Short mmCIF file of C-alpha atoms in Angstrom, two decimals:
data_model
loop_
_atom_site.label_atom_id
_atom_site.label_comp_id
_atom_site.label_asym_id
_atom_site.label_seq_id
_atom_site.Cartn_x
_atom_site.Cartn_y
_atom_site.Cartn_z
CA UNK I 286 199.45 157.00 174.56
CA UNK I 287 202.86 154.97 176.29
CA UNK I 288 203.41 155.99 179.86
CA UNK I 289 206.02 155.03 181.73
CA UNK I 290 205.99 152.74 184.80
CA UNK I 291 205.68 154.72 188.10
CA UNK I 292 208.48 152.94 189.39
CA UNK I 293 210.50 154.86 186.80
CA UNK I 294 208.49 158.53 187.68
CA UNK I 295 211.30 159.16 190.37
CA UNK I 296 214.15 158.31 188.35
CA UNK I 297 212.75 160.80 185.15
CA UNK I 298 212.23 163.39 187.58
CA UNK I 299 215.76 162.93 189.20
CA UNK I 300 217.38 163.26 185.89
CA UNK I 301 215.61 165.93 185.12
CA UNK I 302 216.57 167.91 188.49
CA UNK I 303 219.94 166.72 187.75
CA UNK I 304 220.24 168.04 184.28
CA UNK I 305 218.70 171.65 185.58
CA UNK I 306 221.75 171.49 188.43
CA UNK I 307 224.17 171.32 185.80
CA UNK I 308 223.10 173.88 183.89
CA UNK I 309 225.77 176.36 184.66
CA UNK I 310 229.02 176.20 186.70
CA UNK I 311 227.16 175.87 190.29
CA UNK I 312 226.38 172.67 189.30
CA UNK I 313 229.91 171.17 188.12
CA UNK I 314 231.20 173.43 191.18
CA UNK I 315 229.44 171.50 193.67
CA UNK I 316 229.53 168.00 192.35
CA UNK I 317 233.16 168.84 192.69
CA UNK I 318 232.86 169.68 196.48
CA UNK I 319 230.60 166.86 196.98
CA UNK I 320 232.79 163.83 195.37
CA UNK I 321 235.87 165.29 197.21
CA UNK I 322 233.98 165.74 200.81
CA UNK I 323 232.80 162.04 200.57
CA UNK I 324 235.09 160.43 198.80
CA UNK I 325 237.39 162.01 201.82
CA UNK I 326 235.50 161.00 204.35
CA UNK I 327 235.02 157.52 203.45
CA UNK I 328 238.99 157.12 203.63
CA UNK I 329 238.76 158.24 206.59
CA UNK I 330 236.20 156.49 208.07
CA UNK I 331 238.33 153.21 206.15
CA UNK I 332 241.15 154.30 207.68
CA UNK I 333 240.15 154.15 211.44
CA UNK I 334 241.23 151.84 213.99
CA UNK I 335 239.78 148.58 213.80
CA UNK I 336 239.99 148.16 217.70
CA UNK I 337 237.60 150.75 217.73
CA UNK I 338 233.50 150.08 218.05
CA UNK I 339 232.03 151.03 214.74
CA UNK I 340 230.11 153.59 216.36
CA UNK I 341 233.08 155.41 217.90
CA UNK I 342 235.02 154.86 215.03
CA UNK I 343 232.78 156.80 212.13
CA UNK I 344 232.28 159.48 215.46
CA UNK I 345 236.40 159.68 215.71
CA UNK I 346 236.99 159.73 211.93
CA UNK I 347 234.29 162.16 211.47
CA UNK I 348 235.59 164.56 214.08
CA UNK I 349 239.14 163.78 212.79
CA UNK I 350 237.97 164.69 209.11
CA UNK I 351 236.19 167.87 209.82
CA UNK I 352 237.71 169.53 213.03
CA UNK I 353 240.52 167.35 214.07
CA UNK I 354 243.21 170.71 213.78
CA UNK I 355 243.09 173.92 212.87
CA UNK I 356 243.98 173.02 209.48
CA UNK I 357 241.16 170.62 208.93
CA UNK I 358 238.31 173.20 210.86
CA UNK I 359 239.16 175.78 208.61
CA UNK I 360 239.24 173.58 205.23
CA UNK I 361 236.20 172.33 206.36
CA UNK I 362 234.76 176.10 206.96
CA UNK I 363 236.17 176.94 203.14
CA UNK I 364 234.08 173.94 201.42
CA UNK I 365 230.79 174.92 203.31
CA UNK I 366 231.49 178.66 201.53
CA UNK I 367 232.59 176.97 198.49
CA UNK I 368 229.42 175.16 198.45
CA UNK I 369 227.54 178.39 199.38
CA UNK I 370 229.03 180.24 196.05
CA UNK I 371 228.10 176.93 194.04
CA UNK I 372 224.67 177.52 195.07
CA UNK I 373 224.61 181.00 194.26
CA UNK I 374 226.38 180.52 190.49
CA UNK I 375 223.75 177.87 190.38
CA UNK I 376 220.58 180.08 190.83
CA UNK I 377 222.60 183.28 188.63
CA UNK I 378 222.29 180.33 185.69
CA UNK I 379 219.19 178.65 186.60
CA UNK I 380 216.97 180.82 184.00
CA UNK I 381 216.90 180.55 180.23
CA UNK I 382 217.93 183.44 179.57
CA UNK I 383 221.50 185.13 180.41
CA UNK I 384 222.27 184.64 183.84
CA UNK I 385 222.25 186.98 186.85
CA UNK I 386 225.01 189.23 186.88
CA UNK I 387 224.41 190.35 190.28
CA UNK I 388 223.85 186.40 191.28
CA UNK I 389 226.60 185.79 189.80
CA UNK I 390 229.27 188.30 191.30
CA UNK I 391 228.03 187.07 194.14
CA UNK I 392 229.28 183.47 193.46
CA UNK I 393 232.46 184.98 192.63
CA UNK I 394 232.60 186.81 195.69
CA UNK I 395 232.13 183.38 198.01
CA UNK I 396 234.36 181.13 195.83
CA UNK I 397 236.86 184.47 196.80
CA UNK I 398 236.23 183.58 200.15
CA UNK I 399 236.43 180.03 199.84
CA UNK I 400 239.55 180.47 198.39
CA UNK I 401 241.15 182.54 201.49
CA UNK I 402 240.13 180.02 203.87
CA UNK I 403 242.07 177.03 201.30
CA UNK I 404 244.78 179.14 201.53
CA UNK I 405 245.02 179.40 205.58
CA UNK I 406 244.03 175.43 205.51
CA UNK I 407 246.78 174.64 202.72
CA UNK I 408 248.71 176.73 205.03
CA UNK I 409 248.34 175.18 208.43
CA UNK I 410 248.53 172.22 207.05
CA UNK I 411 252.18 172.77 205.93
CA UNK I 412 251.88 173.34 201.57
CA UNK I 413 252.53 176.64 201.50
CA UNK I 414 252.86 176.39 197.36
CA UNK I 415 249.19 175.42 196.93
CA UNK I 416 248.08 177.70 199.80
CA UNK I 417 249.82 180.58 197.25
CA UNK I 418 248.21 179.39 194.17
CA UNK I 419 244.83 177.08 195.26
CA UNK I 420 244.30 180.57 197.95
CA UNK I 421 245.91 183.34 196.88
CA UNK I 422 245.52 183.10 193.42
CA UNK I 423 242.36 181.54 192.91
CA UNK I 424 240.95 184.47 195.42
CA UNK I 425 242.74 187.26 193.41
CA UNK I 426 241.04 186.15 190.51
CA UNK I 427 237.51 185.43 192.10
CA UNK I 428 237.38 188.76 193.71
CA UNK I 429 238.88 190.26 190.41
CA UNK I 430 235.73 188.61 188.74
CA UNK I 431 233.26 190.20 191.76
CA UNK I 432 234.03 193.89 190.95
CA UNK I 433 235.38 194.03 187.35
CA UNK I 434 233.03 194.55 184.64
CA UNK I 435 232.79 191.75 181.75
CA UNK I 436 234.18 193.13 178.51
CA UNK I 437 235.50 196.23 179.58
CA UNK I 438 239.25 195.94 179.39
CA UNK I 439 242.19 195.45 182.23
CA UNK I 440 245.15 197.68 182.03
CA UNK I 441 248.12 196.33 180.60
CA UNK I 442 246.40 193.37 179.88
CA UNK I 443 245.88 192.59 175.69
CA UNK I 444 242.31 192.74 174.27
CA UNK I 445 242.51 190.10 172.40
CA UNK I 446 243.54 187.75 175.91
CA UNK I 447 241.15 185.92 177.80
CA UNK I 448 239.49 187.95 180.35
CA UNK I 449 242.26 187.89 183.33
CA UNK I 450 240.55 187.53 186.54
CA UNK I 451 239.27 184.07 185.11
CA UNK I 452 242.58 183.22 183.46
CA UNK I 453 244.12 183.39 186.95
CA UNK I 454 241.25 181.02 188.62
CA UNK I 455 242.42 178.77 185.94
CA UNK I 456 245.73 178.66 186.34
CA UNK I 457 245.33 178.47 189.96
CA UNK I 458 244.09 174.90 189.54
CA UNK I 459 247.41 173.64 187.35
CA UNK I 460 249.68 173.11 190.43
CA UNK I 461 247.11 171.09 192.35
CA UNK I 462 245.96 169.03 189.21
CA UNK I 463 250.27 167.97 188.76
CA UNK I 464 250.81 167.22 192.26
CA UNK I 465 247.35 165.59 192.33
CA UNK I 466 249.08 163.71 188.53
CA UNK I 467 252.34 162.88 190.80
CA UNK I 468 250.32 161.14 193.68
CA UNK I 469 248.15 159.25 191.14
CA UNK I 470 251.60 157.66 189.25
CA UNK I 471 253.20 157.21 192.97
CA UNK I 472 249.93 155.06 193.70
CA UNK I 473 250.26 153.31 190.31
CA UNK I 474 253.76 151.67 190.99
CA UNK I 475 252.78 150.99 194.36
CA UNK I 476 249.43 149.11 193.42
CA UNK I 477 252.23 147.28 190.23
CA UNK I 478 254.48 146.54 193.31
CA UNK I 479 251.44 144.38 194.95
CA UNK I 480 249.85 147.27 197.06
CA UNK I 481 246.30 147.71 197.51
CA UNK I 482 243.90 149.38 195.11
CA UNK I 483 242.86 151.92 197.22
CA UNK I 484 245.88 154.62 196.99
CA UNK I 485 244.20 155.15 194.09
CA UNK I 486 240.89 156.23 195.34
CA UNK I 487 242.46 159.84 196.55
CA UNK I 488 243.97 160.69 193.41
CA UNK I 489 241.75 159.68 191.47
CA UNK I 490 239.23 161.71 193.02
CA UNK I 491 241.11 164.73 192.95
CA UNK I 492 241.40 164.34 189.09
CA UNK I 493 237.80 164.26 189.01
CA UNK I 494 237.23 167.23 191.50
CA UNK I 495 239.15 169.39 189.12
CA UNK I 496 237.93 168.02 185.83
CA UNK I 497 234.64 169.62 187.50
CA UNK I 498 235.91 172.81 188.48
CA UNK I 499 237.99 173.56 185.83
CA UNK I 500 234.48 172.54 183.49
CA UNK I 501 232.53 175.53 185.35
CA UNK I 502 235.69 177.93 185.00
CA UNK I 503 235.46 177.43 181.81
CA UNK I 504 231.78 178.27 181.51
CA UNK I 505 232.68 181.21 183.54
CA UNK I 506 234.54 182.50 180.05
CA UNK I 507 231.72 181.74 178.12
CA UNK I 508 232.91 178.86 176.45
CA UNK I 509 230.79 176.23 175.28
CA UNK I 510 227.55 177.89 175.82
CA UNK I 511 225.01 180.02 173.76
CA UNK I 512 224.27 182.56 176.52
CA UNK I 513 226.76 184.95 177.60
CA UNK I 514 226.61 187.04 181.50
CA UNK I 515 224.59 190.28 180.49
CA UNK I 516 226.35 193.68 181.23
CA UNK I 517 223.27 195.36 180.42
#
């Protein structure tokens, strides 16, 4: 019998814990949070002073980053409950067989949260267009999601639709993802023009934040997966 080397033990098993993670939607959710929290902080931290002592430097940027106005403090507040209702749509799909309804309203019901405290950020920090549709909208339809039952119908709304409350988390994402497209072509003709490579690293990562959480919306619906959220 072939074993492998124990150097490579670690690495199996952190495939393996990585695989289980993205399971469901907590997991794309959160890799999402994660690649824009420090993919944002390391700009920032790039962007400091050099007259500064490295020390104080990653200290000022960090305190910049995460509490440096109202604006950032309560962006910074939304992520830590986005990253709570990852971790809770992340254990509602954890099992093998369908996942938790009650696990996962309650992912729904943070990510509603989360979405109210983009909104005030987006807000504060003067786009009051995403704060509408990355806040607003994306709350109405998580909270939509938290108390209305899968399957049964929505006034007014066709049968043969998608289910609503998700179709609005959806297309509370589209105005982001096209100013997020603008920024990325801006940085483009700057880097053709001689600037640096690293206007792109922002945009960029934006693009991939919502590639991830528009991936676990769309397991939200159902789609792509075998297993369906129980109403039993």
């Amino acid at each position: 019998m072939v074993t492998a080397p124990a150097n490579l033990v670690p690495l199996a098993q952190f495939a393996s814990a990585l695989r289980s993670r993205m399971r469901g939607p907590g997991g794309y959710y959160n890799s999402g949070n994660a690649l824009g929290l420090v993919v944002g902080f390391a700009i920032q931290i790039a962007d400091a002073p050099v007259g500064l002592q490295e020390g104080s430097a990653v200290i000022t940027a960090m305190m910049d980053h995460f509490a440096g106005s109202r604006g950032t403090v309560a962006l910074t507040l939304a992520t830590l409950v986005f990253f709570c209702g990852g971790e809770a749509y992340h254990r509602a799909w954890a099992r093998q067989d369908p996942p938790d309804l009650a696990l996962n309203r309650l992912g729904d019901f943070l990510s509603g949260l989360g979405a109210i405290g983009l909104g005030i950020a987006l807000l504060l920090l003067g786009d009051p267009l995403l704060a509408a549709t990355s806040g607003l909208l994306h709350a109405l339809g998580k909270f939509g999601s938290t108390f209305h039952t899968p399957g049964t119908q929505v006034p007014v709304w066709p049968a043969a639709w998608p289910d609503p409350f998700r179709s609005a988390v959806l297309a509370s994402r589209l105005p982001a993802i096209l100013a997020a497209a603008v920024a990325l072509g801006w940085a483009l003709q700057e880097v053709w023009l001689g600037g640096s490579f690293a206007v792109l690293a922002m945009p960029l990562t934006l693009l991939g934040c919502y590639a991830l959480w528009t991936r676990a919306d769309l397991l939200l619906f159902g789609v792509g997966i075998p297993r369906q959220i129980s109403t039993c």
